Tab-separated table of C-alpha atoms in Angstrom:
chain	number	residue	atom	x	y	z
T	1	MET	CA	19.671	-17.274	7.196
T	2	TYR	CA	16.132	-17.718	8.554
T	3	LYS	CA	13.368	-16.541	6.255
T	4	ASN	CA	11.998	-13.833	8.535
T	5	GLN	CA	15.533	-12.473	8.991
T	6	LEU	CA	15.993	-12.547	5.231
T	7	LYS	CA	12.743	-10.638	4.723
T	8	ALA	CA	13.747	-7.953	7.201
T	9	TRP	CA	17.180	-7.656	5.613
T	10	VAL	CA	15.751	-7.255	2.114
T	11	LEU	CA	13.197	-4.663	3.183
T	12	ALA	CA	15.939	-2.657	4.876
T	13	LEU	CA	18.056	-2.950	1.735
T	14	MET	CA	15.174	-1.708	-0.405
T	15	LEU	CA	14.445	1.275	1.778
T	16	SER	CA	18.102	2.267	1.976
T	17	ALA	CA	18.339	2.015	-1.803
T	18	GLY	CA	15.286	4.175	-2.354
T	19	TYR	CA	12.789	1.441	-3.239
T	20	SER	CA	9.201	1.708	-2.087
T	21	VAL	CA	6.535	-0.921	-1.781
T	22	THR	CA	4.076	-0.195	-4.599
T	23	THR	CA	0.545	-1.354	-5.201
T	24	VAL	CA	0.077	-4.267	-7.567
T	25	ALA	CA	-0.670	-3.196	-11.141
T	26	GLN	CA	-3.688	-5.493	-11.248
T	27	ASP	CA	-5.309	-3.566	-8.390
T	28	ASN	CA	-4.874	-0.358	-10.353
T	29	LEU	CA	-6.437	-1.992	-13.408
T	30	VAL	CA	-9.491	-3.238	-11.509
T	31	ASN	CA	-9.981	0.121	-9.809
T	32	SER	CA	-9.727	1.953	-13.131
T	33	LEU	CA	-12.668	-0.071	-14.478
T	34	LYS	CA	-15.118	0.712	-11.681
T	35	LEU	CA	-16.633	3.697	-13.494
T	36	ASN	CA	-17.125	1.709	-16.732
T	37	ALA	CA	-20.744	0.821	-16.039
T	38	SER	CA	-24.310	1.740	-16.877
T	39	ALA	CA	-27.169	1.607	-14.428
T	40	LYS	CA	-29.569	-0.732	-16.252
T	41	SER	CA	-27.223	-2.896	-18.298
T	42	LYS	CA	-28.390	-6.317	-17.131
T	43	GLU	CA	-32.058	-5.366	-17.607
T	44	LEU	CA	-31.440	-4.197	-21.178
T	45	TYR	CA	-29.230	-7.048	-22.435
T	46	THR	CA	-30.685	-10.497	-23.063
T	47	PHE	CA	-28.004	-13.119	-23.654
T	48	THR	CA	-28.829	-16.607	-24.888
T	49	ASP	CA	-26.228	-19.366	-24.858
T	50	VAL	CA	-25.237	-20.885	-28.204
T	51	VAL	CA	-22.460	-23.027	-26.718
T	52	ASN	CA	-21.457	-23.146	-23.056
T	53	ILE	CA	-18.633	-25.565	-22.295
T	54	GLU	CA	-18.363	-27.082	-18.840
T	55	ASN	CA	-15.807	-25.332	-16.644
T	56	THR	CA	-14.768	-25.166	-13.024
T	57	SER	CA	-15.856	-22.550	-10.490
T	58	VAL	CA	-14.841	-18.888	-10.735
T	59	LYS	CA	-11.800	-18.001	-8.608
T	60	ASN	CA	-10.416	-14.757	-7.226
T	61	GLN	CA	-6.772	-13.892	-7.839
T	62	GLY	CA	-6.934	-11.247	-5.114
T	63	SER	CA	-4.320	-8.523	-5.031
T	64	SER	CA	-1.917	-10.209	-7.422
T	65	GLY	CA	-1.029	-10.015	-11.087
T	66	THR	CA	-1.539	-13.755	-11.561
T	67	CYS	CA	-4.418	-13.676	-14.060
T	68	TRP	CA	-2.224	-15.606	-16.520
T	69	SER	CA	-1.919	-18.491	-14.051
T	70	TYR	CA	-5.583	-18.471	-13.002
T	71	SER	CA	-6.857	-18.393	-16.589
T	72	ALA	CA	-4.374	-20.949	-17.933
T	73	ASN	CA	-5.030	-23.359	-15.058
T	74	SER	CA	-8.793	-22.885	-15.504
T	75	PHE	CA	-8.193	-23.743	-19.156
T	76	ILE	CA	-6.284	-26.904	-18.146
T	77	GLU	CA	-9.122	-27.891	-15.801
T	78	SER	CA	-11.555	-27.626	-18.728
T	79	GLU	CA	-9.164	-29.683	-20.811
T	80	MET	CA	-9.363	-32.390	-18.146
T	81	MET	CA	-13.160	-32.330	-18.518
T	82	ARG	CA	-12.925	-32.466	-22.307
T	83	MET	CA	-10.697	-35.526	-21.986
T	84	GLY	CA	-13.273	-37.234	-19.786
T	85	LYS	CA	-11.342	-36.738	-16.553
T	86	ARG	CA	-12.724	-35.539	-13.246
T	87	PRO	CA	-11.290	-32.025	-12.849
T	88	VAL	CA	-9.298	-30.982	-9.829
T	89	GLU	CA	-8.556	-27.377	-8.912
T	90	ILE	CA	-4.903	-26.963	-9.812
T	91	SER	CA	-2.792	-24.697	-7.619
T	92	GLN	CA	-2.439	-21.440	-9.503
T	93	ILE	CA	0.202	-20.176	-7.105
T	94	PHE	CA	2.360	-23.284	-7.539
T	95	SER	CA	2.615	-22.348	-11.235
T	96	ALA	CA	3.281	-18.711	-10.341
T	97	ARG	CA	5.858	-19.510	-7.650
T	98	ASN	CA	7.910	-21.584	-10.067
T	99	ALA	CA	7.604	-18.970	-12.807
T	100	TYR	CA	8.894	-16.283	-10.416
T	101	ILE	CA	11.975	-18.385	-9.737
T	102	GLU	CA	12.654	-18.881	-13.449
T	103	LYS	CA	11.932	-15.206	-14.174
T	104	GLY	CA	14.485	-14.225	-11.523
T	105	LYS	CA	17.110	-16.380	-13.208
T	106	MET	CA	16.320	-14.787	-16.571
T	107	TYR	CA	16.449	-11.287	-15.029
T	108	VAL	CA	19.966	-11.921	-13.739
T	109	ARG	CA	21.131	-13.536	-16.999
T	110	MET	CA	19.852	-10.480	-18.846
T	111	HIS	CA	21.591	-8.050	-16.436
T	112	GLY	CA	18.219	-6.671	-15.353
T	113	ALA	CA	16.855	-6.098	-18.870
T	114	VAL	CA	13.645	-8.088	-18.247
T	115	THR	CA	10.368	-6.833	-16.802
T	116	LEU	CA	9.808	-7.744	-13.157
T	117	GLY	CA	6.510	-7.913	-11.286
T	118	ASP	CA	4.051	-10.768	-10.913
T	119	GLY	CA	2.724	-10.722	-14.476
T	120	GLY	CA	3.239	-13.566	-16.901
T	121	ALA	CA	1.916	-15.428	-19.932
T	122	PHE	CA	0.042	-18.628	-20.695
T	123	HIS	CA	3.210	-20.375	-21.827
T	124	ASP	CA	4.653	-19.777	-18.362
T	125	VAL	CA	2.046	-22.168	-16.961
T	126	MET	CA	2.799	-24.780	-19.620
T	127	ASN	CA	6.555	-24.329	-19.205
T	128	MET	CA	6.296	-24.708	-15.423
T	129	TYR	CA	4.037	-27.742	-15.911
T	130	ARG	CA	6.799	-29.364	-17.967
T	131	MET	CA	9.567	-28.409	-15.562
T	132	TYR	CA	7.930	-28.710	-12.144
T	133	GLY	CA	4.661	-30.602	-12.590
T	134	ALA	CA	1.434	-29.578	-10.840
T	135	VAL	CA	-0.248	-29.886	-7.444
T	136	PRO	CA	-3.826	-29.488	-6.190
T	137	GLN	CA	-4.901	-26.171	-4.711
T	138	SER	CA	-5.675	-27.970	-1.446
T	139	VAL	CA	-2.002	-28.931	-1.147
T	140	TYR	CA	-0.471	-25.550	-2.010
T	141	ASP	CA	-2.617	-22.413	-1.699
T	142	GLY	CA	0.279	-19.954	-1.402
T	143	LEU	CA	-1.361	-18.144	1.520
T	144	ASN	CA	1.628	-17.989	3.822
T	145	TYR	CA	1.538	-14.298	4.677
T	146	GLY	CA	-1.477	-13.795	6.915
T	147	THR	CA	-4.272	-13.006	4.448
T	148	ALA	CA	-7.212	-15.008	3.136
T	149	THR	CA	-6.531	-14.039	-0.492
T	150	ASN	CA	-3.413	-13.250	-2.513
T	151	LYS	CA	-1.715	-9.972	-1.631
T	152	PHE	CA	1.545	-9.779	-3.524
T	153	GLY	CA	2.613	-6.123	-3.322
T	154	GLU	CA	5.216	-6.575	-0.593
T	155	MET	CA	6.514	-9.836	-1.999
T	156	ALA	CA	6.953	-8.301	-5.453
T	157	ALA	CA	8.922	-5.436	-3.948
T	158	VAL	CA	11.108	-7.872	-2.007
T	159	GLN	CA	11.793	-9.859	-5.181
T	160	GLU	CA	12.751	-6.680	-6.986
T	161	GLY	CA	15.012	-5.606	-4.145
T	162	ILE	CA	16.948	-8.852	-4.164
T	163	LEU	CA	17.303	-9.071	-7.929
T	164	LYS	CA	18.370	-5.447	-8.366
T	165	ALA	CA	20.952	-5.926	-5.629
T	166	VAL	CA	22.260	-9.024	-7.419
T	167	VAL	CA	22.616	-7.421	-10.854
T	168	SER	CA	24.327	-4.366	-9.346
T	169	ASN	CA	27.154	-6.898	-8.721
T	170	PRO	CA	28.659	-5.343	-5.564
T	171	ASN	CA	31.173	-8.202	-5.219
T	172	LYS	CA	32.327	-7.749	-8.836
T	173	LYS	CA	31.425	-11.394	-9.356
T	174	LEU	CA	28.106	-13.108	-8.700
T	175	THR	CA	28.078	-15.465	-5.740
T	176	PRO	CA	26.602	-18.979	-5.995
T	177	ASN	CA	24.117	-18.114	-3.240
T	178	TRP	CA	21.811	-15.513	-4.723
T	179	GLU	CA	19.360	-18.090	-6.119
T	180	LYS	CA	18.991	-19.640	-2.659
T	181	ALA	CA	18.316	-16.239	-1.112
T	182	TYR	CA	15.834	-15.304	-3.823
T	183	THR	CA	13.964	-18.615	-3.579
T	184	ALA	CA	13.896	-18.395	0.215
T	185	ALA	CA	12.291	-14.946	0.012
T	186	ILE	CA	9.535	-16.232	-2.297
T	187	ASP	CA	8.946	-19.253	-0.083
T	188	ALA	CA	8.729	-17.011	2.986
T	189	TYR	CA	5.605	-15.477	1.425
T	190	LEU	CA	4.107	-18.398	-0.493
T	191	GLY	CA	5.369	-21.409	1.446
T	192	GLU	CA	7.823	-24.051	0.335
T	193	ALA	CA	6.653	-26.084	-2.636
T	194	PRO	CA	5.944	-29.724	-1.731
T	195	LYS	CA	8.320	-32.364	-3.050
T	196	GLU	CA	5.838	-35.106	-2.136
T	197	PHE	CA	2.240	-35.040	-0.894
T	198	THR	CA	-0.782	-37.230	-0.290
T	199	TRP	CA	-3.971	-36.556	-2.243
T	200	GLU	CA	-7.072	-38.716	-1.933
T	201	GLY	CA	-5.116	-41.391	-0.103
T	202	LYS	CA	-2.262	-41.721	-2.599
T	203	LYS	CA	1.243	-40.292	-2.539
T	204	TYR	CA	2.406	-38.127	-5.431
T	205	THR	CA	5.229	-35.868	-6.467
T	206	PRO	CA	4.269	-32.769	-8.485
T	207	GLN	CA	5.572	-34.543	-11.591
T	208	SER	CA	3.612	-37.755	-10.986
T	209	PHE	CA	0.452	-35.788	-10.160
T	210	ALA	CA	0.763	-33.900	-13.454
T	211	LYS	CA	1.223	-37.140	-15.369
T	212	GLU	CA	-1.269	-39.404	-13.599
T	213	VAL	CA	-4.052	-37.022	-12.534
T	214	VAL	CA	-3.974	-33.922	-14.749
T	215	GLY	CA	-2.808	-35.924	-17.747
T	216	ILE	CA	-2.386	-33.250	-20.406
T	217	ASN	CA	0.561	-33.079	-22.815
T	218	ALA	CA	1.941	-29.534	-22.690
T	219	ASP	CA	3.335	-29.955	-26.198
T	220	ASP	CA	-0.213	-30.191	-27.595
T	221	TYR	CA	-0.932	-26.510	-26.876
T	222	VAL	CA	-0.007	-23.521	-29.013
T	223	GLU	CA	-0.265	-19.760	-28.686
T	224	ILE	CA	-1.522	-17.637	-31.550
T	225	GLY	CA	-1.457	-13.895	-32.220
T	226	SER	CA	-1.844	-11.525	-35.157
T	227	ASP	CA	0.783	-8.941	-36.101
T	228	LEU	CA	1.224	-7.333	-39.525
T	229	ASN	CA	4.949	-6.856	-38.907
T	230	TYR	CA	5.700	-10.572	-39.273
T	231	PRO	CA	5.074	-13.293	-41.892
T	232	MET	CA	1.731	-15.035	-41.567
T	233	TYR	CA	1.564	-18.632	-40.311
T	234	GLU	CA	5.084	-18.454	-38.919
T	235	LYS	CA	6.223	-17.963	-35.328
T	236	PHE	CA	7.331	-14.643	-33.864
T	237	VAL	CA	8.293	-13.385	-30.414
T	238	LEU	CA	5.284	-11.606	-28.940
T	239	LEU	CA	6.685	-8.243	-27.890
T	240	VAL	CA	4.835	-7.581	-24.653
T	241	PRO	CA	6.590	-6.836	-21.340
T	242	ASP	CA	5.306	-9.970	-19.588
T	243	ASN	CA	6.848	-12.278	-22.202
T	244	TRP	CA	10.006	-12.489	-20.099
T	245	ALA	CA	10.695	-15.999	-21.457
T	246	PHE	CA	10.748	-14.668	-25.063
T	247	ASN	CA	8.493	-17.501	-26.204
T	248	GLN	CA	7.101	-17.446	-29.724
T	249	VAL	CA	3.508	-17.493	-30.932
T	250	TYR	CA	2.030	-18.351	-34.317
T	251	ASN	CA	0.971	-15.448	-36.528
T	252	VAL	CA	-2.397	-15.521	-38.330
T	253	PRO	CA	-4.530	-12.854	-40.055
T	254	MET	CA	-6.829	-11.003	-37.666
T	255	GLN	CA	-9.993	-12.541	-39.116
T	256	GLU	CA	-8.662	-16.012	-38.425
T	257	LEU	CA	-8.325	-15.310	-34.705
T	258	THR	CA	-12.098	-15.434	-34.346
T	259	GLU	CA	-12.411	-18.234	-36.909
T	260	ILE	CA	-10.095	-20.325	-34.742
T	261	ILE	CA	-11.968	-19.492	-31.536
T	262	ASP	CA	-15.345	-20.201	-33.169
T	263	HIS	CA	-14.173	-23.549	-34.499
T	264	ALA	CA	-12.646	-24.507	-31.168
T	265	VAL	CA	-15.655	-23.603	-29.021
T	266	ASN	CA	-18.123	-25.203	-31.426
T	267	ASN	CA	-16.100	-28.411	-31.174
T	268	GLY	CA	-15.851	-28.506	-27.387
T	269	PHE	CA	-12.490	-26.785	-26.885
T	270	THR	CA	-12.123	-23.778	-24.598
T	271	VAL	CA	-9.542	-21.054	-25.253
T	272	ALA	CA	-7.218	-19.041	-23.018
T	273	TRP	CA	-7.422	-15.344	-23.983
T	274	ALA	CA	-4.972	-12.500	-23.309
T	275	GLY	CA	-5.477	-8.868	-24.225
T	276	ASP	CA	-6.389	-5.316	-23.347
T	277	VAL	CA	-9.228	-4.674	-20.882
T	278	SER	CA	-8.356	-1.086	-19.973
T	279	GLU	CA	-10.747	0.496	-22.490
T	280	LYS	CA	-13.776	2.596	-21.551
T	281	TYR	CA	-15.917	0.126	-23.489
T	282	PHE	CA	-14.907	-2.806	-21.273
T	283	SER	CA	-17.197	-3.036	-18.243
T	284	TRP	CA	-16.321	-5.592	-15.584
T	285	LYS	CA	-19.316	-4.502	-13.466
T	286	ASN	CA	-21.817	-4.971	-16.315
T	287	GLY	CA	-19.974	-7.942	-17.791
T	288	VAL	CA	-19.894	-6.556	-21.343
T	289	ALA	CA	-17.134	-5.505	-23.755
T	290	PHE	CA	-17.664	-4.232	-27.302
T	291	VAL	CA	-16.270	-1.642	-29.758
T	292	PRO	CA	-18.587	1.395	-30.020
T	293	GLU	CA	-18.881	3.329	-33.269
T	294	LYS	CA	-17.525	6.500	-31.673
T	295	ASP	CA	-14.333	7.072	-29.712
T	296	TRP	CA	-14.910	7.936	-26.053
T	297	GLU	CA	-13.699	11.487	-26.616
T	298	ASP	CA	-16.349	12.037	-29.328
T	299	MET	CA	-19.304	10.787	-27.266
T	300	SER	CA	-21.830	13.014	-25.577
T	301	ALA	CA	-22.341	12.739	-21.830
T	302	GLU	CA	-25.579	10.858	-22.469
T	303	GLU	CA	-23.875	8.368	-24.816
T	304	LYS	CA	-21.210	7.689	-22.216
T	305	GLU	CA	-23.817	7.140	-19.510
T	306	GLU	CA	-25.825	4.773	-21.713
T	307	MET	CA	-22.868	2.889	-23.184
T	308	PHE	CA	-23.693	-0.482	-21.631
T	309	ASN	CA	-27.477	-0.138	-21.508
T	310	GLY	CA	-28.351	-2.702	-24.177
T	311	PRO	CA	-26.740	-3.580	-27.539
T	312	LYS	CA	-25.187	-0.686	-29.475
T	313	PRO	CA	-23.839	-0.497	-33.058
T	314	GLU	CA	-20.184	-1.493	-33.393
T	315	ARG	CA	-17.254	-0.405	-35.498
T	316	LYS	CA	-15.875	-2.963	-37.924
T	317	VAL	CA	-12.296	-3.577	-36.853
T	318	THR	CA	-9.650	-3.797	-39.586
T	319	PRO	CA	-6.188	-5.396	-39.362
T	320	GLU	CA	-4.648	-1.936	-39.798
T	321	MET	CA	-6.771	-0.509	-36.981
T	322	ARG	CA	-5.752	-3.390	-34.743
T	323	GLN	CA	-2.060	-3.007	-35.564
T	324	GLU	CA	-2.062	0.744	-35.008
T	325	ALA	CA	-3.579	0.274	-31.544
T	326	PHE	CA	-0.901	-2.240	-30.590
T	327	ASP	CA	1.936	-0.115	-31.955
T	328	ASN	CA	0.795	3.133	-30.299
T	329	TYR	CA	0.183	1.530	-26.866
T	330	THR	CA	-3.597	1.898	-26.895
T	331	THR	CA	-3.725	-1.903	-26.920
T	332	THR	CA	-1.703	-3.243	-24.020
T	333	ASP	CA	-1.267	-6.720	-22.568
T	334	ASP	CA	-3.357	-6.220	-19.425
T	335	HIS	CA	-5.135	-9.390	-18.530
T	336	GLY	CA	-5.741	-13.079	-19.131
T	337	MET	CA	-9.153	-14.789	-19.078
T	338	HIS	CA	-10.789	-18.002	-20.266
T	339	ILE	CA	-13.226	-18.302	-23.210
T	340	VAL	CA	-15.790	-20.992	-22.363
T	341	GLY	CA	-18.632	-20.423	-24.821
T	342	ILE	CA	-20.588	-18.325	-27.311
T	343	ALA	CA	-23.826	-16.405	-26.685
T	344	LYS	CA	-26.155	-14.115	-28.673
T	345	ASP	CA	-27.814	-10.896	-27.561
T	346	GLN	CA	-31.437	-10.090	-28.412
T	347	LYS	CA	-30.346	-8.633	-31.762
T	348	GLY	CA	-28.530	-11.783	-32.807
T	349	ARG	CA	-24.980	-10.490	-32.334
T	350	GLU	CA	-22.556	-13.137	-31.067
T	351	TYR	CA	-20.271	-12.717	-28.056
T	352	TYR	CA	-17.751	-14.967	-26.394
T	353	ILE	CA	-18.572	-16.097	-22.869
T	354	ILE	CA	-15.530	-15.229	-20.778
T	355	LYS	CA	-14.625	-16.603	-17.360
T	356	ASN	CA	-12.654	-14.103	-15.280
T	357	SER	CA	-10.629	-14.502	-12.071
T	358	TRP	CA	-11.829	-11.460	-10.122
T	359	GLY	CA	-14.410	-13.267	-8.027
T	360	THR	CA	-18.175	-13.243	-8.541
T	361	THR	CA	-19.033	-9.617	-7.807
T	362	ASN	CA	-20.173	-8.468	-11.259
T	363	ASP	CA	-23.595	-8.760	-12.920
T	364	TYR	CA	-22.864	-12.254	-14.291
T	365	LYS	CA	-21.208	-13.828	-11.226
T	366	GLY	CA	-17.674	-13.726	-12.583
T	367	TYR	CA	-18.425	-14.206	-16.292
T	368	MET	CA	-18.521	-11.665	-19.128
T	369	TYR	CA	-19.766	-11.274	-22.695
T	370	MET	CA	-17.105	-10.001	-25.089
T	371	SER	CA	-18.049	-9.116	-28.672
T	372	LYS	CA	-16.146	-10.612	-31.575
T	373	GLU	CA	-15.095	-7.161	-32.779
T	374	PHE	CA	-13.584	-6.492	-29.351
T	375	VAL	CA	-11.683	-9.780	-29.541
T	376	LYS	CA	-10.371	-8.934	-33.024
T	377	TYR	CA	-9.283	-5.506	-31.813
T	378	LYS	CA	-7.859	-6.156	-28.360
T	379	THR	CA	-6.466	-9.708	-28.322
T	380	THR	CA	-2.723	-9.993	-27.815
T	381	ASP	CA	-2.700	-13.801	-28.026
T	382	ILE	CA	-4.695	-16.949	-27.360
T	383	MET	CA	-3.722	-20.462	-26.251
T	384	ILE	CA	-5.502	-23.504	-27.606
T	385	HIS	CA	-5.127	-27.248	-28.087
T	386	LYS	CA	-3.788	-27.802	-31.595
T	387	ASP	CA	-6.735	-30.087	-32.398
T	388	GLY	CA	-9.103	-27.161	-31.858
T	389	ILE	CA	-7.654	-25.266	-34.834
T	390	PRO	CA	-9.440	-25.617	-38.206
T	391	LYS	CA	-7.547	-28.090	-40.366
T	392	GLY	CA	-6.953	-25.600	-43.176
T	393	ILE	CA	-5.377	-23.052	-40.846
T	394	ALA	CA	-3.420	-25.730	-38.969
T	395	LYS	CA	-1.966	-26.890	-42.293
T	396	LYS	CA	-0.806	-23.350	-43.095
T	397	MET	CA	0.828	-23.246	-39.646
T	398	LYS	CA	2.511	-26.600	-40.419
T	399	LEU	CA	1.005	-28.191	-37.333
């Protein structure tokens, strides 16, 4: 079946079954943050770099929930720099395309009991790197559907339509063809993944490009979280909807999350960060996130208006406070970004310098300053090279 015929067939199937094409969740998240801003924030904050690790240019994930791929591939590009390599922009959508195929297989194996959508996790990028390799952005940009930036709403709905039709099992036995149909639908939107390509005058496969040009060892990277429900320094399955692969992360006390990040950044390692950015005290426009002393509901109108106008006192986050927020859904796994440094404000408080993937439209041209209390409170997990972990903590983790 030709791909455009397949697309038309799937859309008809979805409409007849009552499906509708919905907006991408990431769009809703970005739009919800537009009011989180103060008028004079940049004038009233003075940030001074303590450490600022070299990183590649800020990208824009567009209308897609691919922050996990953009941030993890940005992280890998910085790893190339740390290793003394010349960085190349790695195709974020190549990682995502392959993850969507594997997620579809898992969805069917689990009879539909896995979250769909275009979200994912850092380990998805590393897992796809192991399985499929990597390609440059110039070889595979994924823009095969008539727009200049990612716009995944229709594709996500098509994926859902196919997979829900498959698990409904109308033939009373799965055919051997559903994977071909599902892959063809993805490739109709993103383009077929190259089996071989030429880059800078040399021929590569995705696997040889990963080995010879990118050159990282995916087994050197670990994910770390903090959850009071599990033993410390052991692995547990991070229970967030986008962990469709059911991968495990290491568990450490909350305080050690920032100790690990501090040690890593101060020794030249960047860190991939995942967590909650849907709070009123996270401002993408102003490029600041912190934990105010008062809850939003207890603030006066003036306090709300002035929230990001210069440094404000912060609450001290406790492990119990963090755990309660995760368990009652006030901390959710919204977004992935890339920690590339540490800075101080004019009062001496330290923040992490965060590289985002929403373009360069905010006050700091795509970067943000996130307080350490915010990171303690709202992190779901981080990914880091194992050598960036303090030796004492690494020993407890048996690394």
